[in-house]
PDB file of C-alpha atoms in Angstrom:
ATOM      1  CA  ASP A   1      11.315  -8.901  12.830  1.00 65.00           C
ATOM      2  CA  THR A   2       9.429  -6.208  10.877  1.00 68.00           C
ATOM      3  CA  GLU A   3       9.368  -8.037   7.599  1.00 92.00           C
ATOM      4  CA  VAL A   4       6.582  -9.367   5.441  1.00 97.00           C
ATOM      5  CA  THR A   5       7.783 -12.055   3.066  1.00 97.00           C
ATOM      6  CA  GLN A   6       6.127 -13.152  -0.153  1.00 98.00           C
ATOM      7  CA  THR A   7       6.784 -16.107  -2.412  1.00 98.00           C
ATOM      8  CA  PRO A   8       7.342 -16.493  -5.248  1.00 97.00           C
ATOM      9  CA  LYS A   9       8.897 -13.220  -6.455  1.00 97.00           C
ATOM     10  CA  HIS A  10       7.842 -13.911 -10.024  1.00 97.00           C
ATOM     11  CA  LEU A  11       5.205 -16.253 -11.438  1.00 97.00           C
ATOM     12  CA  VAL A  12       4.243 -17.020 -15.005  1.00 96.00           C
ATOM     13  CA  MET A  13       1.151 -19.123 -15.441  1.00 94.00           C
ATOM     14  CA  GLY A  14      -1.183 -20.193 -18.194  1.00 91.00           C
ATOM     15  CA  MET A  15      -4.888 -19.532 -18.075  1.00 91.00           C
ATOM     16  CA  THR A  16      -5.669 -23.134 -17.121  1.00 90.00           C
ATOM     17  CA  ASN A  17      -3.099 -23.402 -14.346  1.00 91.00           C
ATOM     18  CA  LYS A  18      -3.659 -23.419 -10.609  1.00 95.00           C
ATOM     19  CA  LYS A  19      -1.076 -21.676  -8.466  1.00 96.00           C
ATOM     20  CA  SER A  20      -0.799 -20.082  -5.035  1.00 98.00           C
ATOM     21  CA  LEU A  21       0.860 -16.967  -3.680  1.00 98.00           C
ATOM     22  CA  LYS A  22       2.129 -17.060  -0.126  1.00 98.00           C
ATOM     23  CA  CYS A  23       2.654 -14.347   2.451  1.00 98.00           C
ATOM     24  CA  GLU A  24       4.102 -14.560   5.950  1.00 98.00           C
ATOM     25  CA  GLN A  25       4.649 -12.186   8.852  1.00 98.00           C
ATOM     26  CA  HIS A  26       5.920 -12.722  12.382  1.00 94.00           C
ATOM     27  CA  MET A  27       5.107  -9.344  13.897  1.00 96.00           C
ATOM     28  CA  GLY A  28       2.024 -10.585  15.757  1.00 95.00           C
ATOM     29  CA  HIS A  29      -0.219  -8.568  13.451  1.00 96.00           C
ATOM     30  CA  ARG A  30      -3.850  -9.643  13.409  1.00 96.00           C
ATOM     31  CA  ALA A  31      -4.825  -8.032  10.101  1.00 95.00           C
ATOM     32  CA  MET A  32      -3.516  -9.131   6.703  1.00 97.00           C
ATOM     33  CA  TYR A  33      -4.296  -7.823   3.257  1.00 97.00           C
ATOM     34  CA  TRP A  34      -4.019  -8.656  -0.434  1.00 98.00           C
ATOM     35  CA  TYR A  35      -3.627  -5.839  -2.947  1.00 97.00           C
ATOM     36  CA  LYS A  36      -3.360  -5.851  -6.725  1.00 97.00           C
ATOM     37  CA  GLN A  37      -1.277  -3.178  -8.423  1.00 97.00           C
ATOM     38  CA  LYS A  38      -1.064  -2.458 -12.129  1.00 96.00           C
ATOM     39  CA  ALA A  39       1.821  -0.469 -13.595  1.00 93.00           C
ATOM     40  CA  LYS A  40       1.787   3.249 -12.679  1.00 91.00           C
ATOM     41  CA  LYS A  41      -1.392   2.807 -10.617  1.00 94.00           C
ATOM     42  CA  PRO A  42      -2.007   2.755  -6.861  1.00 95.00           C
ATOM     43  CA  PRO A  43      -2.575  -0.534  -5.032  1.00 96.00           C
ATOM     44  CA  GLU A  44      -6.164  -1.770  -5.137  1.00 95.00           C
ATOM     45  CA  LEU A  45      -7.446  -3.638  -2.121  1.00 96.00           C
ATOM     46  CA  MET A  46      -8.669  -7.171  -2.782  1.00 97.00           C
ATOM     47  CA  PHE A  47      -9.161  -8.834   0.608  1.00 96.00           C
ATOM     48  CA  VAL A  48      -8.780  -8.085   4.299  1.00 95.00           C
ATOM     49  CA  TYR A  49      -8.410 -10.717   6.995  1.00 96.00           C
ATOM     50  CA  SER A  50      -8.924  -9.735  10.609  1.00 94.00           C
ATOM     51  CA  TYR A  51      -8.173 -12.327  13.297  1.00 96.00           C
ATOM     52  CA  GLU A  52      -7.948 -14.950  10.539  1.00 96.00           C
ATOM     53  CA  LYS A  53     -11.466 -14.221   9.326  1.00 96.00           C
ATOM     54  CA  LEU A  54     -12.266 -12.624   5.987  1.00 95.00           C
ATOM     55  CA  SER A  55     -13.652  -9.193   6.798  1.00 92.00           C
ATOM     56  CA  ILE A  56     -13.539  -7.402   3.438  1.00 89.00           C
ATOM     57  CA  ASN A  57     -13.846  -8.814  -0.073  1.00 91.00           C
ATOM     58  CA  GLU A  58     -13.760  -6.039  -2.644  1.00 90.00           C
ATOM     59  CA  SER A  59     -15.953  -7.899  -5.142  1.00 90.00           C
ATOM     60  CA  VAL A  60     -12.974  -9.872  -6.406  1.00 95.00           C
ATOM     61  CA  PRO A  61     -13.705 -12.559  -9.046  1.00 95.00           C
ATOM     62  CA  SER A  62     -13.924 -16.095  -7.690  1.00 95.00           C
ATOM     63  CA  ARG A  63     -10.848 -17.128  -9.655  1.00 96.00           C
ATOM     64  CA  PHE A  64      -8.969 -15.500  -6.757  1.00 97.00           C
ATOM     65  CA  SER A  65      -9.450 -17.426  -3.522  1.00 97.00           C
ATOM     66  CA  PRO A  66      -7.827 -16.191  -0.307  1.00 98.00           C
ATOM     67  CA  GLU A  67      -6.988 -18.343   2.673  1.00 97.00           C
ATOM     68  CA  CYS A  68      -5.634 -17.505   6.111  1.00 97.00           C
ATOM     69  CA  PRO A  69      -4.466 -20.776   7.724  1.00 95.00           C
ATOM     70  CA  ASN A  70      -3.178 -19.018  10.865  1.00 94.00           C
ATOM     71  CA  SER A  71      -2.321 -15.573  12.158  1.00 92.00           C
ATOM     72  CA  SER A  72       1.063 -15.529  10.415  1.00 96.00           C
ATOM     73  CA  LEU A  73       0.181 -16.882   6.995  1.00 98.00           C
ATOM     74  CA  LEU A  74      -1.921 -15.658   4.110  1.00 98.00           C
ATOM     75  CA  ASN A  75      -2.383 -17.427   0.799  1.00 98.00           C
ATOM     76  CA  LEU A  76      -3.965 -16.392  -2.465  1.00 98.00           C
ATOM     77  CA  HIS A  77      -5.051 -19.313  -4.637  1.00 98.00           C
ATOM     78  CA  LEU A  78      -5.246 -18.609  -8.355  1.00 97.00           C
ATOM     79  CA  HIS A  79      -7.249 -20.581 -10.895  1.00 95.00           C
ATOM     80  CA  ALA A  80      -8.306 -19.937 -14.492  1.00 94.00           C
ATOM     81  CA  LEU A  81      -6.843 -16.451 -14.554  1.00 95.00           C
ATOM     82  CA  GLN A  82      -7.099 -14.066 -17.472  1.00 96.00           C
ATOM     83  CA  PRO A  83      -4.251 -12.084 -19.081  1.00 96.00           C
ATOM     84  CA  GLU A  84      -5.662  -8.884 -17.542  1.00 96.00           C
ATOM     85  CA  ASP A  85      -4.942 -10.365 -14.107  1.00 97.00           C
ATOM     86  CA  SER A  86      -1.240  -9.859 -14.778  1.00 97.00           C
ATOM     87  CA  ALA A  87      -0.039  -7.429 -12.104  1.00 97.00           C
ATOM     88  CA  LEU A  88       2.046  -7.024  -8.959  1.00 98.00           C
ATOM     89  CA  TYR A  89       0.303  -8.711  -6.037  1.00 98.00           C
ATOM     90  CA  LEU A  90       1.155  -7.195  -2.693  1.00 98.00           C
ATOM     91  CA  CYS A  91       0.571  -8.615   0.746  1.00 98.00           C
ATOM     92  CA  ALA A  92       0.484  -6.378   3.801  1.00 97.00           C
ATOM     93  CA  SER A  93      -0.148  -6.671   7.504  1.00 97.00           C
ATOM     94  CA  SER A  94      -1.026  -4.328  10.344  1.00 95.00           C
ATOM     95  CA  LEU A  95      -1.451  -4.642  14.079  1.00 94.00           C
ATOM     96  CA  LEU A  96      -5.235  -4.480  13.702  1.00 92.00           C
ATOM     97  CA  ALA A  97      -7.580  -3.760  10.801  1.00 90.00           C
ATOM     98  CA  GLY A  98      -7.952  -0.003  10.494  1.00 85.00           C
ATOM     99  CA  GLY A  99      -6.142   2.774  12.304  1.00 87.00           C
ATOM    100  CA  TYR A 100      -2.591   1.425  11.947  1.00 92.00           C
ATOM    101  CA  GLU A 101       0.214   1.579   9.445  1.00 94.00           C
ATOM    102  CA  GLN A 102       0.556  -1.329   7.065  1.00 96.00           C
ATOM    103  CA  TYR A 103       3.746  -3.251   6.391  1.00 96.00           C
ATOM    104  CA  PHE A 104       4.071  -4.464   2.828  1.00 97.00           C
ATOM    105  CA  GLY A 105       5.899  -7.399   1.338  1.00 97.00           C
ATOM    106  CA  PRO A 106       7.991  -7.030  -1.832  1.00 97.00           C
ATOM    107  CA  GLY A 107       5.207  -8.438  -3.986  1.00 97.00           C
ATOM    108  CA  THR A 108       4.771 -11.231  -6.509  1.00 98.00           C
ATOM    109  CA  ARG A 109       5.010 -10.194 -10.163  1.00 97.00           C
ATOM    110  CA  LEU A 110       2.355 -12.338 -11.886  1.00 97.00           C
ATOM    111  CA  THR A 111       2.178 -12.813 -15.649  1.00 97.00           C
ATOM    112  CA  VAL A 112      -0.753 -14.739 -17.119  1.00 96.00           C
ATOM    113  CA  THR A 113      -0.138 -16.074 -20.617  1.00 94.00           C
TER     114      THR A 113
ATOM    115  CA  SER B   1     -12.508   5.554  -6.619  1.00 43.00           C
ATOM    116  CA  GLN B   2      -9.460   6.955  -4.889  1.00 48.00           C
ATOM    117  CA  GLN B   3     -10.058   8.930  -1.708  1.00 64.00           C
ATOM    118  CA  GLY B   4      -6.768  10.821  -1.763  1.00 71.00           C
ATOM    119  CA  GLU B   5      -5.591  12.862  -4.717  1.00 80.00           C
ATOM    120  CA  GLU B   6      -1.945  13.893  -4.788  1.00 82.00           C
ATOM    121  CA  ASP B   7      -0.554  17.004  -6.388  1.00 80.00           C
ATOM    122  CA  PRO B   8       1.592  17.364  -8.421  1.00 82.00           C
ATOM    123  CA  GLN B   9       1.491  14.068 -10.317  1.00 89.00           C
ATOM    124  CA  ALA B  10       5.203  14.307 -11.092  1.00 92.00           C
ATOM    125  CA  LEU B  11       8.007  16.317  -9.537  1.00 94.00           C
ATOM    126  CA  SER B  12      11.620  16.660 -10.644  1.00 96.00           C
ATOM    127  CA  ILE B  13      14.128  18.435  -8.412  1.00 96.00           C
ATOM    128  CA  GLN B  14      17.866  18.739  -7.885  1.00 97.00           C
ATOM    129  CA  GLU B  15      19.581  16.866  -5.087  1.00 97.00           C
ATOM    130  CA  GLY B  16      19.657  19.012  -1.964  1.00 97.00           C
ATOM    131  CA  GLU B  17      16.407  20.806  -2.741  1.00 97.00           C
ATOM    132  CA  ASN B  18      13.210  20.309  -0.777  1.00 97.00           C
ATOM    133  CA  ALA B  19      10.266  18.397  -2.244  1.00 97.00           C
ATOM    134  CA  THR B  20       6.689  19.215  -1.297  1.00 97.00           C
ATOM    135  CA  MET B  21       3.812  16.927  -2.204  1.00 96.00           C
ATOM    136  CA  ASN B  22       0.159  17.581  -1.478  1.00 96.00           C
ATOM    137  CA  CYS B  23      -2.809  15.312  -0.923  1.00 95.00           C
ATOM    138  CA  SER B  24      -6.490  16.203  -0.830  1.00 95.00           C
ATOM    139  CA  TYR B  25      -9.286  13.926   0.253  1.00 94.00           C
ATOM    140  CA  LYS B  26     -13.064  14.009   0.421  1.00 92.00           C
ATOM    141  CA  THR B  27     -14.499  12.241   3.473  1.00 87.00           C
ATOM    142  CA  SER B  28     -13.717  12.111   7.182  1.00 91.00           C
ATOM    143  CA  ILE B  29     -10.654  10.190   8.289  1.00 93.00           C
ATOM    144  CA  ASN B  30      -9.187   8.577  11.381  1.00 94.00           C
ATOM    145  CA  ASN B  31      -5.677   9.056  10.028  1.00 96.00           C
ATOM    146  CA  LEU B  32      -3.754   9.773   6.855  1.00 96.00           C
ATOM    147  CA  GLN B  33      -0.636   7.882   5.853  1.00 97.00           C
ATOM    148  CA  TRP B  34       2.180   8.416   3.382  1.00 97.00           C
ATOM    149  CA  TYR B  35       3.973   5.551   1.641  1.00 98.00           C
ATOM    150  CA  ARG B  36       6.949   5.340  -0.707  1.00 98.00           C
ATOM    151  CA  GLN B  37       7.369   2.796  -3.475  1.00 97.00           C
ATOM    152  CA  ASN B  38      10.532   2.204  -5.425  1.00 94.00           C
ATOM    153  CA  SER B  39       9.988   0.917  -8.938  1.00 88.00           C
ATOM    154  CA  GLY B  40       8.335  -2.508  -8.945  1.00 81.00           C
ATOM    155  CA  ARG B  41       8.834  -3.031  -5.210  1.00 89.00           C
ATOM    156  CA  GLY B  42       6.617  -3.144  -2.169  1.00 91.00           C
ATOM    157  CA  LEU B  43       5.407  -0.027  -0.405  1.00 96.00           C
ATOM    158  CA  VAL B  44       7.254   1.372   2.580  1.00 97.00           C
ATOM    159  CA  HIS B  45       5.310   3.165   5.280  1.00 97.00           C
ATOM    160  CA  LEU B  46       6.734   6.640   5.921  1.00 97.00           C
ATOM    161  CA  ILE B  47       4.498   8.372   8.416  1.00 97.00           C
ATOM    162  CA  LEU B  48       1.004   8.243   9.910  1.00 97.00           C
ATOM    163  CA  ILE B  49      -0.748  11.382  11.120  1.00 97.00           C
ATOM    164  CA  ARG B  50      -3.970  11.117  13.092  1.00 96.00           C
ATOM    165  CA  SER B  51      -6.954  13.396  12.597  1.00 96.00           C
ATOM    166  CA  ASN B  52      -6.277  15.232  15.873  1.00 97.00           C
ATOM    167  CA  GLU B  53      -2.665  16.003  14.903  1.00 97.00           C
ATOM    168  CA  ARG B  54      -1.579  18.945  12.788  1.00 98.00           C
ATOM    169  CA  GLU B  55       2.090  18.227  12.133  1.00 98.00           C
ATOM    170  CA  LYS B  56       4.475  15.344  12.464  1.00 98.00           C
ATOM    171  CA  HIS B  57       8.192  14.896  11.806  1.00 97.00           C
ATOM    172  CA  SER B  58      10.316  11.862  11.062  1.00 96.00           C
ATOM    173  CA  GLY B  59      13.931  12.509  10.112  1.00 97.00           C
ATOM    174  CA  ARG B  60      13.894  14.570   6.901  1.00 98.00           C
ATOM    175  CA  LEU B  61      10.128  14.167   6.551  1.00 98.00           C
ATOM    176  CA  ARG B  62       7.524  16.643   7.720  1.00 98.00           C
ATOM    177  CA  VAL B  63       3.828  15.969   7.305  1.00 98.00           C
ATOM    178  CA  THR B  64       1.012  18.409   7.954  1.00 98.00           C
ATOM    179  CA  LEU B  65      -2.701  17.737   8.117  1.00 98.00           C
ATOM    180  CA  ASP B  66      -5.505  20.282   7.792  1.00 97.00           C
ATOM    181  CA  THR B  67      -8.796  18.496   8.414  1.00 96.00           C
ATOM    182  CA  SER B  68     -10.817  21.660   7.763  1.00 96.00           C
ATOM    183  CA  LYS B  69      -9.405  21.772   4.228  1.00 96.00           C
ATOM    184  CA  LYS B  70      -9.195  17.987   3.946  1.00 95.00           C
ATOM    185  CA  SER B  71      -5.599  18.205   2.836  1.00 96.00           C
ATOM    186  CA  SER B  72      -2.152  17.010   3.818  1.00 97.00           C
ATOM    187  CA  SER B  73       1.358  17.799   2.673  1.00 97.00           C
ATOM    188  CA  LEU B  74       4.590  15.808   2.760  1.00 98.00           C
ATOM    189  CA  LEU B  75       7.841  17.751   2.806  1.00 98.00           C
ATOM    190  CA  ILE B  76      11.136  15.978   2.171  1.00 98.00           C
ATOM    191  CA  THR B  77      14.037  18.245   3.086  1.00 98.00           C
ATOM    192  CA  ALA B  78      17.544  18.086   1.589  1.00 98.00           C
ATOM    193  CA  SER B  79      16.494  15.501  -0.988  1.00 97.00           C
ATOM    194  CA  ARG B  80      18.818  12.747  -2.138  1.00 97.00           C
ATOM    195  CA  ALA B  81      18.933  10.699  -5.346  1.00 96.00           C
ATOM    196  CA  ALA B  82      17.779   7.735  -3.234  1.00 96.00           C
ATOM    197  CA  ASP B  83      14.487   9.574  -2.563  1.00 97.00           C
ATOM    198  CA  THR B  84      13.543   8.971  -6.206  1.00 97.00           C
ATOM    199  CA  ALA B  85      10.338   6.922  -5.972  1.00 97.00           C
ATOM    200  CA  SER B  86       6.566   7.076  -6.155  1.00 97.00           C
ATOM    201  CA  TYR B  87       4.825   8.542  -3.123  1.00 97.00           C
ATOM    202  CA  PHE B  88       1.250   7.728  -2.149  1.00 96.00           C
ATOM    203  CA  CYS B  89      -1.051   9.249   0.408  1.00 96.00           C
ATOM    204  CA  ALA B  90      -3.648   6.909   1.857  1.00 96.00           C
ATOM    205  CA  THR B  91      -6.706   7.718   3.941  1.00 95.00           C
ATOM    206  CA  ASP B  92      -7.915   5.507   6.757  1.00 93.00           C
ATOM    207  CA  PRO B  93     -11.471   5.917   8.067  1.00 89.00           C
ATOM    208  CA  GLY B  94     -10.630   3.869  11.167  1.00 82.00           C
ATOM    209  CA  ALA B  95     -11.428   0.490  12.689  1.00 73.00           C
ATOM    210  CA  ASN B  96     -12.399  -2.328  10.350  1.00 70.00           C
ATOM    211  CA  SER B  97     -12.220  -0.064   7.338  1.00 77.00           C
ATOM    212  CA  LYS B  98      -9.947  -0.058   4.387  1.00 87.00           C
ATOM    213  CA  LEU B  99      -7.000   2.115   3.478  1.00 91.00           C
ATOM    214  CA  THR B 100      -7.618   3.957   0.204  1.00 91.00           C
ATOM    215  CA  PHE B 101      -4.641   5.140  -1.824  1.00 94.00           C
ATOM    216  CA  GLY B 102      -4.325   8.191  -4.004  1.00 94.00           C
ATOM    217  CA  LYS B 103      -2.964   8.002  -7.540  1.00 93.00           C
ATOM    218  CA  GLY B 104       0.585   8.739  -6.433  1.00 94.00           C
ATOM    219  CA  ILE B 105       3.323  11.255  -7.166  1.00 95.00           C
ATOM    220  CA  THR B 106       6.464  10.365  -9.076  1.00 96.00           C
ATOM    221  CA  LEU B 107       9.470  12.127  -7.556  1.00 97.00           C
ATOM    222  CA  SER B 108      12.742  12.289  -9.465  1.00 97.00           C
ATOM    223  CA  VAL B 109      15.782  13.668  -7.679  1.00 97.00           C
ATOM    224  CA  ARG B 110      18.604  14.537 -10.059  1.00 95.00           C
ATOM    225  CA  PRO B 111      22.138  14.019  -8.714  1.00 91.00           C
TER     226      PRO B 111
END
């Protein structure tokens, strides 16, 4: 199984809502990533988890809270988002952090109203 | 800021033609990777070339790497309409470091 799954595919939320994005992989990868991508721009790294521990946080606002409950799952908890946070959120995984290709999920299209 | 910079930013070719995309970068790398993204979808890994490799092939794809010039090229031979997508190069400094994407190239293949 070489697939990374993400749920939901689409999410519309108000600025006072709390929601979560979920990501799952069963490839035995020990590194997982969250990226944010705006239209016609490259993905921007948000967080890296290595062996279920947060190893990189790219100065992301605290309204985004990542969680890695186990080696297969990665969550991104969202709270009090702003309209400018509307974007495609991509999850990826790789065998280890650094030096390996990354496998991406299809993304969650987030709209903040 | 992006590490890789692709050239050209947009490319339009006829089906059957070859497409060449270039990527330049600034600092030392462990490897360089190319990804494809269809509109609004996730990225698909195409090929990874390590710093000690000069050329790599995968099907209709050929990637070269010149570390002295800090540049890479992706050649897609005999292009198809299904190759229409955005292509990104990404540089990887190595262990415990992050992948940094270039701005991307939009490839349109006309049937």
